[in-house]
mmCIF file of C-alpha atoms and ligand atoms in Angstrom:
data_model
loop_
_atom_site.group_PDB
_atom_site.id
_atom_site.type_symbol
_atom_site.label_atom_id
_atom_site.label_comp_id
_atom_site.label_asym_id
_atom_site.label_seq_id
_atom_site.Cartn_x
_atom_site.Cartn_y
_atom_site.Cartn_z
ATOM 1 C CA UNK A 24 48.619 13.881 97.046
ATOM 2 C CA UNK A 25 52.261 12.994 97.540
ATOM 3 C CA UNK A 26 54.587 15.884 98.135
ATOM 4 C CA UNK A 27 57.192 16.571 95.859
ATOM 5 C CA UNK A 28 59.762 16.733 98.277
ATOM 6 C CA UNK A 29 59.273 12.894 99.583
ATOM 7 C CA UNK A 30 60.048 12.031 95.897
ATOM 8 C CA UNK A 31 62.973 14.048 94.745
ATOM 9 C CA UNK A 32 63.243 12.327 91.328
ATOM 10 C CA UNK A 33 59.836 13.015 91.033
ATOM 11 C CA UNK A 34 58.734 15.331 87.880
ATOM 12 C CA UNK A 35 58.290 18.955 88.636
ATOM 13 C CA UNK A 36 54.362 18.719 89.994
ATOM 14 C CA UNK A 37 51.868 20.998 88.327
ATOM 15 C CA UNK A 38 50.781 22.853 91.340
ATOM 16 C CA UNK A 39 54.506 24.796 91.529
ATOM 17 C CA UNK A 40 54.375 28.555 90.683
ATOM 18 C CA UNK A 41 55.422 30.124 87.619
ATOM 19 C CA UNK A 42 54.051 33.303 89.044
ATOM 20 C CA UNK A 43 57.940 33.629 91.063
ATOM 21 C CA UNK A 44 57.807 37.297 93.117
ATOM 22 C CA UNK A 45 61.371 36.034 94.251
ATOM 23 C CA UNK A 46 63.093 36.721 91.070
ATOM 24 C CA UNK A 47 63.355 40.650 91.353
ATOM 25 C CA UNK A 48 64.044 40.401 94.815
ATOM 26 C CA UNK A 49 67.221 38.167 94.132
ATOM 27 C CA UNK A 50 70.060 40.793 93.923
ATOM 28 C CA UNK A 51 70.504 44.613 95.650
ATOM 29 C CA UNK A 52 70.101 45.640 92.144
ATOM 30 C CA UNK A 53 66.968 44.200 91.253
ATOM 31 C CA UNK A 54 65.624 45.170 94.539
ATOM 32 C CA UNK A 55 66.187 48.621 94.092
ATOM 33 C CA UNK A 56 65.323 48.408 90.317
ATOM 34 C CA UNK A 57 61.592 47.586 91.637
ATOM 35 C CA UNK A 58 61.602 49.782 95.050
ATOM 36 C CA UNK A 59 58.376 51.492 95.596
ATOM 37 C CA UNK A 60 59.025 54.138 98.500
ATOM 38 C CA UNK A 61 62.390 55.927 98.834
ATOM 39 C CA UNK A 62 63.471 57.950 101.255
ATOM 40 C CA UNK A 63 65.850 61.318 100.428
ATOM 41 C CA UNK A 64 67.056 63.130 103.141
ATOM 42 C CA UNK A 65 65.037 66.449 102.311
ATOM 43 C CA UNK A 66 62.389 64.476 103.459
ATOM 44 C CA UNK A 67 63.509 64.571 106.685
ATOM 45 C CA UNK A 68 62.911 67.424 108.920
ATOM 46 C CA UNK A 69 65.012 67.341 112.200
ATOM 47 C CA UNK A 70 62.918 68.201 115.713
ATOM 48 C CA UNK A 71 65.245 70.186 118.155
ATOM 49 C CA UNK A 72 65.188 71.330 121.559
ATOM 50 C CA UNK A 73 66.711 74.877 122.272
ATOM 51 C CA UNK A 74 67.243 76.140 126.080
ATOM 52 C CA UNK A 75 68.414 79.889 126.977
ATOM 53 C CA UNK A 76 72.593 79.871 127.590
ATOM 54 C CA UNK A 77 75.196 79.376 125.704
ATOM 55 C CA UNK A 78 77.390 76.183 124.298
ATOM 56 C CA UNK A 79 74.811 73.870 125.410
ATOM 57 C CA UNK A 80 74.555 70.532 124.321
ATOM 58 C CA UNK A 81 72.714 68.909 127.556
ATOM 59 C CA UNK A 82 71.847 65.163 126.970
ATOM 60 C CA UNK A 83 68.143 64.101 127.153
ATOM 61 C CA UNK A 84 67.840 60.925 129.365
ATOM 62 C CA UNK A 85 64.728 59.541 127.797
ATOM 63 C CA UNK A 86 66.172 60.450 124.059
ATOM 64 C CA UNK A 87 69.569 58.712 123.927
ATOM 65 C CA UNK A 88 71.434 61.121 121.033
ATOM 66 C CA UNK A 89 69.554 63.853 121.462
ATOM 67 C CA UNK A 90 70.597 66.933 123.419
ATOM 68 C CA UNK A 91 68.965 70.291 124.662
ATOM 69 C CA UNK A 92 70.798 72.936 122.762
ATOM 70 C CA UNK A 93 71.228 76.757 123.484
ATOM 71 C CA UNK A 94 71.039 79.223 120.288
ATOM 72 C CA UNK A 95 74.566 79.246 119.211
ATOM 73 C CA UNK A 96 74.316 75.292 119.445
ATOM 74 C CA UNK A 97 71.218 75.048 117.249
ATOM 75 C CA UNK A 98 72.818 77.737 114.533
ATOM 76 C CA UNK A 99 75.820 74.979 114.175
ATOM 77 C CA UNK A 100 73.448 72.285 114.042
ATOM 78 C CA UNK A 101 71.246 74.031 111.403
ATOM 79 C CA UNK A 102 74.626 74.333 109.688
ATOM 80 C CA UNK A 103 75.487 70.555 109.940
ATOM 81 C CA UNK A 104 71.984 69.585 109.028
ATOM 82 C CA UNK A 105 71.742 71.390 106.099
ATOM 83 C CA UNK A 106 75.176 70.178 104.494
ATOM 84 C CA UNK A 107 72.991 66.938 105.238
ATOM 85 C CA UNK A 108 70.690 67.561 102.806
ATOM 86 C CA UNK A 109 68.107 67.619 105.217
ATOM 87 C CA UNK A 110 64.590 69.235 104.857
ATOM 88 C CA UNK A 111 64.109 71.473 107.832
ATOM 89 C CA UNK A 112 64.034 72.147 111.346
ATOM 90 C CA UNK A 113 61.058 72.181 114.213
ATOM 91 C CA UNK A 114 61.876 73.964 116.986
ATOM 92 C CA UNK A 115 60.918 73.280 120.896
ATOM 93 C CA UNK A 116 61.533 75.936 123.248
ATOM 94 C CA UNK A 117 62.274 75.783 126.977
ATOM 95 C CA UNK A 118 62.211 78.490 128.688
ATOM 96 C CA UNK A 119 63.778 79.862 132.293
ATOM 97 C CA UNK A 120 60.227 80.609 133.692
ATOM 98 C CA UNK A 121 56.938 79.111 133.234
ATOM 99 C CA UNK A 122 53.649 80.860 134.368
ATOM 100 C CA UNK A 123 49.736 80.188 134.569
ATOM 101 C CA UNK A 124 49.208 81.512 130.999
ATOM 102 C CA UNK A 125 52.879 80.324 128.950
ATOM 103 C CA UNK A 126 53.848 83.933 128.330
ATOM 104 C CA UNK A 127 57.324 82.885 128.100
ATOM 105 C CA UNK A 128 55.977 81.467 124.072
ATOM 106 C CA UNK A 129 55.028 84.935 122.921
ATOM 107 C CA UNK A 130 57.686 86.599 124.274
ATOM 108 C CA UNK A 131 59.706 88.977 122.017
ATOM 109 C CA UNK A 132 63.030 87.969 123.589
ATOM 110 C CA UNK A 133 61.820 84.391 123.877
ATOM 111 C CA UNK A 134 63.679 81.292 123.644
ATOM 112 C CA UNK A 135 62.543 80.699 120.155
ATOM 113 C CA UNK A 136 62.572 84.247 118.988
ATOM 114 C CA UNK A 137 66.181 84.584 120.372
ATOM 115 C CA UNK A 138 66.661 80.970 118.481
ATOM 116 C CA UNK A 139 65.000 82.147 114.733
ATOM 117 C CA UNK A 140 66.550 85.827 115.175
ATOM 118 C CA UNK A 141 70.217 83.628 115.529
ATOM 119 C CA UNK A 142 69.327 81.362 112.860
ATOM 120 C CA UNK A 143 68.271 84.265 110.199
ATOM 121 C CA UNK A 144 71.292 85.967 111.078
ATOM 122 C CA UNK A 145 72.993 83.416 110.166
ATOM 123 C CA UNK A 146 71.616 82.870 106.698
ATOM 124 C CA UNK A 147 70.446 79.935 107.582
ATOM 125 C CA UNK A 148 68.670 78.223 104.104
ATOM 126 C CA UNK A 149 66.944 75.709 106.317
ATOM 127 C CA UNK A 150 62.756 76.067 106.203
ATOM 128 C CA UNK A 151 62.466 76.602 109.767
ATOM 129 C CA UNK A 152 59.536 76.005 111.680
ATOM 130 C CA UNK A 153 58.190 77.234 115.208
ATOM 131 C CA UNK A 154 56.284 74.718 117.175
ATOM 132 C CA UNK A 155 53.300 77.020 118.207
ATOM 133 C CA UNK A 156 51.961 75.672 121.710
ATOM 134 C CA UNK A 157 51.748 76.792 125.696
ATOM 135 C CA UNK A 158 52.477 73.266 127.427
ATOM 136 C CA UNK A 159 56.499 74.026 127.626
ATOM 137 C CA UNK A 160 55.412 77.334 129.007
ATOM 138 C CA UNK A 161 53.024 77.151 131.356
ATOM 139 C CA UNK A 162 53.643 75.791 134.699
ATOM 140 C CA UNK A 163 50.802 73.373 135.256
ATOM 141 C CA UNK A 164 52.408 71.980 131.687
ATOM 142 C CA UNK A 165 48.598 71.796 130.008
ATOM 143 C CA UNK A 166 48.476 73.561 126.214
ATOM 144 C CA UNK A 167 46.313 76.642 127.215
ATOM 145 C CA UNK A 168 45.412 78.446 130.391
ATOM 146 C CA UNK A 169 42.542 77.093 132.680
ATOM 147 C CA UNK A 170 38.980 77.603 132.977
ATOM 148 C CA UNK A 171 37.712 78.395 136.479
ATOM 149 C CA UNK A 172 36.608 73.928 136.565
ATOM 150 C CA UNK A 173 40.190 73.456 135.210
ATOM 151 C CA UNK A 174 40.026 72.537 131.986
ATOM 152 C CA UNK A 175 42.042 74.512 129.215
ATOM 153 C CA UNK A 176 40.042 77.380 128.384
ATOM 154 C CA UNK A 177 39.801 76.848 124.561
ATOM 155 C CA UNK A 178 38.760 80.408 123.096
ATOM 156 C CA UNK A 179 41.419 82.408 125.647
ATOM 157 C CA UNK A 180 44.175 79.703 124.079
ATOM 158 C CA UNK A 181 43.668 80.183 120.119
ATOM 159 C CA UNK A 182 44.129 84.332 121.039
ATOM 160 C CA UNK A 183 47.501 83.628 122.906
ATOM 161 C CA UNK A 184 48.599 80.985 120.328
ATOM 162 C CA UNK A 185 47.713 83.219 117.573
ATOM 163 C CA UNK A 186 49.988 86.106 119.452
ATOM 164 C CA UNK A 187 52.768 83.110 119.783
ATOM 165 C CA UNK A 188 52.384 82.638 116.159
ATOM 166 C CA UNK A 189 52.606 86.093 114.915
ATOM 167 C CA UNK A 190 56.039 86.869 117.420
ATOM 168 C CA UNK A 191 57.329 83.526 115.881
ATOM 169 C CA UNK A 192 56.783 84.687 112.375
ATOM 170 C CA UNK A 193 58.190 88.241 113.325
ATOM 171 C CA UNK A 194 61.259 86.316 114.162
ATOM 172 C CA UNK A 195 61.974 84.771 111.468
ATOM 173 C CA UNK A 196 59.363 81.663 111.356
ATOM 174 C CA UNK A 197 59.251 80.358 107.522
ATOM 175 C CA UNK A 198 56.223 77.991 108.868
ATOM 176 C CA UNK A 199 54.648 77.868 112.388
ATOM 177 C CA UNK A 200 53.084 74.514 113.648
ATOM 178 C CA UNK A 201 50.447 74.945 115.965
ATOM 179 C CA UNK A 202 49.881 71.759 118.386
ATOM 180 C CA UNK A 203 47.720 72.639 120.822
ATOM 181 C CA UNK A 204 44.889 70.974 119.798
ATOM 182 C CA UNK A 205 42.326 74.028 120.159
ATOM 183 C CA UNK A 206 39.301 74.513 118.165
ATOM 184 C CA UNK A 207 39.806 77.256 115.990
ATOM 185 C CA UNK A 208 43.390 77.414 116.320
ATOM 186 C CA UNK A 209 44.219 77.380 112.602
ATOM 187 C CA UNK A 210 42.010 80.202 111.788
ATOM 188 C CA UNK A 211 42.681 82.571 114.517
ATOM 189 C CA UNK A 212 46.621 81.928 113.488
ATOM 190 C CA UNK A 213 45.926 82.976 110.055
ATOM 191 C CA UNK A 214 43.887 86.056 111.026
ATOM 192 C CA UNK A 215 46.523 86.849 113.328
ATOM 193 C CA UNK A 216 49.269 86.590 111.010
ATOM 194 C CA UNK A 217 47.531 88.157 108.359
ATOM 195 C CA UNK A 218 46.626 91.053 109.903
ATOM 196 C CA UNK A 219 50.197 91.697 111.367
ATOM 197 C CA UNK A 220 51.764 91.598 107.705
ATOM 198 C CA UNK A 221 52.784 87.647 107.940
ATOM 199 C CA UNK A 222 50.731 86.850 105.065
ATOM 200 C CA UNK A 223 53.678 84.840 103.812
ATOM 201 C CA UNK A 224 54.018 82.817 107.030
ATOM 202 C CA UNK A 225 52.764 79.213 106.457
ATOM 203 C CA UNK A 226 51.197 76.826 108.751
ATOM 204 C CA UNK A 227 51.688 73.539 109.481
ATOM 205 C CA UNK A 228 48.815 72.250 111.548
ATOM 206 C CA UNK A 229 48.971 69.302 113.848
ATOM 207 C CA UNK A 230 45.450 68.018 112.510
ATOM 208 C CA UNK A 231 45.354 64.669 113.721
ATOM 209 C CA UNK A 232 47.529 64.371 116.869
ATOM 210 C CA UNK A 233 46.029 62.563 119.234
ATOM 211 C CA UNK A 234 46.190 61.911 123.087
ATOM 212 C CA UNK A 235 48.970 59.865 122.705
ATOM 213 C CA UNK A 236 51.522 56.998 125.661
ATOM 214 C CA UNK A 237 54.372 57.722 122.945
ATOM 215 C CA UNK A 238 55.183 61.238 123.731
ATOM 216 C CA UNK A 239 56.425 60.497 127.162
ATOM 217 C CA UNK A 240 60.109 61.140 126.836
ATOM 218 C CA UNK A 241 59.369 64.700 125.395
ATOM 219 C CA UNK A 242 57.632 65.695 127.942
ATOM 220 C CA UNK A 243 60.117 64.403 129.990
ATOM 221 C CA UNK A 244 62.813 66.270 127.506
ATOM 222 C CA UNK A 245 60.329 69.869 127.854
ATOM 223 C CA UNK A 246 59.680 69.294 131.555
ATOM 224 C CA UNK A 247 56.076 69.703 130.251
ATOM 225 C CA UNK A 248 54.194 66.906 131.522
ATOM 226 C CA UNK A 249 50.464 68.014 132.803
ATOM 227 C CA UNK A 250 50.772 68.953 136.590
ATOM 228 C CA UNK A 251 47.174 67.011 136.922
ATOM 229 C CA UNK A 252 44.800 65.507 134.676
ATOM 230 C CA UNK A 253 45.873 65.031 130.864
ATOM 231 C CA UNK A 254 45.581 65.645 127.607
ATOM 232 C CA UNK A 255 42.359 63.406 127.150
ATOM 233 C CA UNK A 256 39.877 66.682 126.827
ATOM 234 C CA UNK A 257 41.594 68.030 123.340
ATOM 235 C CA UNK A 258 43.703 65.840 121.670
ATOM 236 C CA UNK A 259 42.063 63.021 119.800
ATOM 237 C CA UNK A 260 41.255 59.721 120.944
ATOM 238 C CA UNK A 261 43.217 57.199 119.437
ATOM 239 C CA UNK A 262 40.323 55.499 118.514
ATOM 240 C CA UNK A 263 39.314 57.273 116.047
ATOM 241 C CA UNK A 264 40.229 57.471 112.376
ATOM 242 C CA UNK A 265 36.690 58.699 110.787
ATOM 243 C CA UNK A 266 37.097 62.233 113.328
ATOM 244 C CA UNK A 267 40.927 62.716 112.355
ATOM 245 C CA UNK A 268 39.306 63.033 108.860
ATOM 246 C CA UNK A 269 36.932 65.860 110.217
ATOM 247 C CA UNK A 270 39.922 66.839 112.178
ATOM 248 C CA UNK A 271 42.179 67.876 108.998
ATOM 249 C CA UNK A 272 38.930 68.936 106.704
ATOM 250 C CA UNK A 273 38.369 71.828 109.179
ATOM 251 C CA UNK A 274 41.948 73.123 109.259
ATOM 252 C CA UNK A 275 42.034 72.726 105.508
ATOM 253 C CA UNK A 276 39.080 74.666 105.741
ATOM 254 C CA UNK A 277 40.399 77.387 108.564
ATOM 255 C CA UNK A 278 43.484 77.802 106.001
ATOM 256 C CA UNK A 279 46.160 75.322 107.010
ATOM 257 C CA UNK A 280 48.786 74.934 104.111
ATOM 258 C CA UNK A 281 49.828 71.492 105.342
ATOM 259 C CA UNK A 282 48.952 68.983 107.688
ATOM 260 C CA UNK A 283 50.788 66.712 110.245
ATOM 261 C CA UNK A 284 49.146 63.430 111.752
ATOM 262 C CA UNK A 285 50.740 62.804 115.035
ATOM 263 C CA UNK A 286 52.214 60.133 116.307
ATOM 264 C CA UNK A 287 53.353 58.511 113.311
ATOM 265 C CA UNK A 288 53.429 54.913 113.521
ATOM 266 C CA UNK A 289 50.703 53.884 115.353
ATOM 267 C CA UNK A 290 48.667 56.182 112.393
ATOM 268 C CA UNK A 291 49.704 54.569 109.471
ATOM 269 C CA UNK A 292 45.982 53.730 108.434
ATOM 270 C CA UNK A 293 45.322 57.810 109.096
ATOM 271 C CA UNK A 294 47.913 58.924 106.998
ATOM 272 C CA UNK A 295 47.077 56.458 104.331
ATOM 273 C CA UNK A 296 43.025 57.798 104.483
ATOM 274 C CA UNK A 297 44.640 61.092 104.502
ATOM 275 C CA UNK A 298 46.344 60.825 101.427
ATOM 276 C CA UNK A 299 43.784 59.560 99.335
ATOM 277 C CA UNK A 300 41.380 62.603 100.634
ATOM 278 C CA UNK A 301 43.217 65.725 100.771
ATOM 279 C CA UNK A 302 45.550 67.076 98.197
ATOM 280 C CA UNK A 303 47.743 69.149 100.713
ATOM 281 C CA UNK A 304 51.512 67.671 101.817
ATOM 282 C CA UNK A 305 51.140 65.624 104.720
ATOM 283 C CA UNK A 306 53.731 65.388 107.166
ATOM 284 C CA UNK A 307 53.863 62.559 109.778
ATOM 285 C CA UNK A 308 55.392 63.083 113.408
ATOM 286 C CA UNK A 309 57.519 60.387 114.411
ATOM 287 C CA UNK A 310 57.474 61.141 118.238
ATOM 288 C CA UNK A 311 59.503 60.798 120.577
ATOM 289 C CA UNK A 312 58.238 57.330 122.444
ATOM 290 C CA UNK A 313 59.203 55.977 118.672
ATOM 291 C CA UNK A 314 62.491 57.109 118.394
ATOM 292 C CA UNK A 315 63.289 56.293 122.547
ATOM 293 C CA UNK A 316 61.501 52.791 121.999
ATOM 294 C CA UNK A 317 64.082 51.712 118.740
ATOM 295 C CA UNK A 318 67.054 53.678 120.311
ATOM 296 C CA UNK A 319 66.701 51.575 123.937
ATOM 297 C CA UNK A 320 65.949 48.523 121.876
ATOM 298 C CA UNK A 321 69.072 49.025 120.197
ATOM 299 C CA UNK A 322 71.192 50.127 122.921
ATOM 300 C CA UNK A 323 69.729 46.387 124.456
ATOM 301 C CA UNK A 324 71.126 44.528 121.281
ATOM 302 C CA UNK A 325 67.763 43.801 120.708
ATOM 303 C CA UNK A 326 67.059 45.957 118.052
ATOM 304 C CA UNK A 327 69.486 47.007 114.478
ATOM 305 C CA UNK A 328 69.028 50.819 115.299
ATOM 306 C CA UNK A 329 69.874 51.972 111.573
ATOM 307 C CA UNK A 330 67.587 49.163 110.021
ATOM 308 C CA UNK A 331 64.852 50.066 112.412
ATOM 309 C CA UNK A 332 65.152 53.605 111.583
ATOM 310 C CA UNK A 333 64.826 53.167 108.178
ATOM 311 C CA UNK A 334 62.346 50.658 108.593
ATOM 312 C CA UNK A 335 60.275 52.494 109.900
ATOM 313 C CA UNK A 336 60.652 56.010 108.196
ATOM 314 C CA UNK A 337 60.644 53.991 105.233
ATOM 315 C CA UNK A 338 57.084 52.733 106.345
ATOM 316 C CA UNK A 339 55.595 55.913 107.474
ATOM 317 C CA UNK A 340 56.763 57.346 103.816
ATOM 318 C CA UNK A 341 54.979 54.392 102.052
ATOM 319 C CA UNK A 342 51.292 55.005 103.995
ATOM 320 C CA UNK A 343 51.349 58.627 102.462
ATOM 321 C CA UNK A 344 53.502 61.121 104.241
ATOM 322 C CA UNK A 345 55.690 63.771 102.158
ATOM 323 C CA UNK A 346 57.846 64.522 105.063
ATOM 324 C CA UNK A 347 58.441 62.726 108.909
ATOM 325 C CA UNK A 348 59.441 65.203 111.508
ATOM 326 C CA UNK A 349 62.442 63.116 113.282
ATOM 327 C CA UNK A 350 64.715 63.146 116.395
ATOM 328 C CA UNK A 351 66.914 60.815 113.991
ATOM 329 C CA UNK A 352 67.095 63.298 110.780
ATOM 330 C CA UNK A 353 70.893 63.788 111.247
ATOM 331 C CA UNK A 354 72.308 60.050 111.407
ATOM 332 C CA UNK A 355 69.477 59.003 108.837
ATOM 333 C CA UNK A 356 70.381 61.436 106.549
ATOM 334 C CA UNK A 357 74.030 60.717 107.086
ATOM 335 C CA UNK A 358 73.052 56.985 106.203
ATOM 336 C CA UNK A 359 71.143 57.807 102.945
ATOM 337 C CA UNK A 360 73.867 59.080 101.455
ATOM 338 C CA UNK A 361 75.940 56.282 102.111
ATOM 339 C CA UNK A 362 73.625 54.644 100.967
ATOM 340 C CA UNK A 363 70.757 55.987 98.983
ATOM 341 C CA UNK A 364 67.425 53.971 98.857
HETATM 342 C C1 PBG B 428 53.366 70.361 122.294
HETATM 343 C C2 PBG B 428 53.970 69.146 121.689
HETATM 344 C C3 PBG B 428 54.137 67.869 122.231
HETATM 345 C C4 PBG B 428 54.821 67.129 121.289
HETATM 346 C C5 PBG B 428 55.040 67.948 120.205
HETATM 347 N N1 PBG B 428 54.482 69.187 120.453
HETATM 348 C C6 PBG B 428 53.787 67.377 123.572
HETATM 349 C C7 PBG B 428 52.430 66.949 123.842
HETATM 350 O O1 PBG B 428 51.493 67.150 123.084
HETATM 351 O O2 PBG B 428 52.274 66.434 124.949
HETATM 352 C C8 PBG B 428 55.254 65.701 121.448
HETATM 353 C C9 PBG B 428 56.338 65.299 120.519
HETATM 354 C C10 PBG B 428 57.048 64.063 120.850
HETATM 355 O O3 PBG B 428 56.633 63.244 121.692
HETATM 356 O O4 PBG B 428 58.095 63.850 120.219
HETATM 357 N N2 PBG B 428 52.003 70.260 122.542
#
């Protein structure tokens, strides 16, 4: 067959499309007219990292644009984020002292309980959520306290994450978001909870989070890498998609009100199966080796750090998430409105 194109008088040949997907993609207009997945800033919940002290705003290395805060620091960033439009706020605490067991977490004059108290006196409106684990607390950095061979002792964890979780809620916790990856964690939360007069407390449970490269710069940001070993023995293996589905049906089933799948996208295919299975809001993590890996990119010229954002919020949004925890929640929100998409 000759090719059209070496005969340009030629008549238009038969096998040319009529079908033309091009057409509504021609224009800004038409290309929002037809736009499947938008993102709004309440979407959006912003992950910050409070230290004791005051007027803190320490930049992270690792996290270009992010900063460890103190309390008053976060309460005018809750502030600025909520005249955002944003959704919420996670909080990471890290404390003066770490010991074996991460009492520092459950402490009543705690980093974070210092942080919510501030925060609720300030009439904050923000949903604010506690992230419920020992690793930024304990001084060998691992998400429990260890079993004589050195592994984390599961069943000793869920009872000290459960106290963690009931001191968070006491503060002033609208949602706590255990991470740990224990068995049983869920469940011994909501006992906890329940039987200290939280019943109102929600949790967000890190279902499917698994042993993940990308969260390098927090733990570099928490100073809470593992002192040996890693995280291999409790958080998922990225392999797997089939056990992040028996992952999320038991904390469905030990009372989680929502879900997060963690890290966000490298699990695109796990929050799509996710969606179609489960009928609670899923939230996606979009860690911190994410955000560090567009942000240096960017920073190289290599990368358009606003289109990348978006691009990739954006994505995580169309495989089934309902809201993406985000170091970039601020600036992306701040972009949205400039213009919404
Ligand atoms: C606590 C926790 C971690 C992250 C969130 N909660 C660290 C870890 O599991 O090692 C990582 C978040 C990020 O990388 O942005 N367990």
């Amino acid at each position: 067959m000759t090719l059209a194109l070496d005969r340009p008088d030629a008549a238009v040949a038969p096998t040319i499309p009529s079908r033309r997907l091009r057409r509504l993609r021609r224009t800004a207009g038409l290309r929002a007219l037809v736009r499947e997945t938008r993102l709004d800033p309440s979407m959006l919940v912003a992950g910050l990292f409070v230290q004791p002290g005051a007027g803190r705003r320490d930049p992270i290395g690792s996290m270009p644009g992010v900063a460890r805060l103190s309390p008053d620091t976060v309460v005018e960033e809750a502030r600025r984020l909520d005249a955002l439009g944003v959704g919420g706020l996670i909080l990471f605490g890290l404390p003066d002292a770490k010991d074996g067991v991460g009492s520092g977490a459950w402490a009543r004059d705690g980093i974070i309980q210092e942080t919510l108290a501030r925060l609720r006196d300030a009439d904050v409106a923000l949903p604010l959520i506690a992230d419920t684990c020992l690793c930024e607390y304990t001084d060998h950095g691992h998400c429990g306290p260890l079993a004589q061979d050195g592994s984390v002792a599961n069943d000793l964890a869920i009872t000290l994450l459960a106290e963690t979780a009931v001191s968070q809620a006491a503060a002033g916790a609208d949602i706590v978001a255990p991470s740990a990856m224990m068995d049983g964690q869920v469940a011994a939360i909501r006992a906890a909870l329940d039987a200290a007069g939280h019943g109102e407390t929600a949790i967000l449970a890190y279902a499917a989070k698994t042993a993940s490269a990308f969260y390098g710069p927090f733990r570099d940001a928490a100073d809470s890498a593992p002192a040996f070993g890693d995280r291999r023995g409790y958080q998922m293996d990225p392999a797997n998609a089939r056990e992040s589905m028996l992952e999320i049906s038991l904390d469905v089933a030990e009372g989680a009100d929502a879900i997060l799948v963690k890290p966000a996208l490298p699990s695109l295919d796990i929050l799509a199966r996710a969606h179609d299975r489960f009928d609670l809001p899923i939230g996606a993590y979009q860690v911190s080796g994410e955000y560090a890996s567009i942000v240096a990119a960017a920073q190289n010229g290599w990368l358009d750090r606003r289109r990348a954002l978006l691009e990739s919020t954006t994505s995580i949004v169309r495989a089934g998430a309902s809201f993406v925890i985000t170091y970039a929640a601020a600036e992306m929100a701040e972009w949205l409105r400039e213009d919404p998409r």
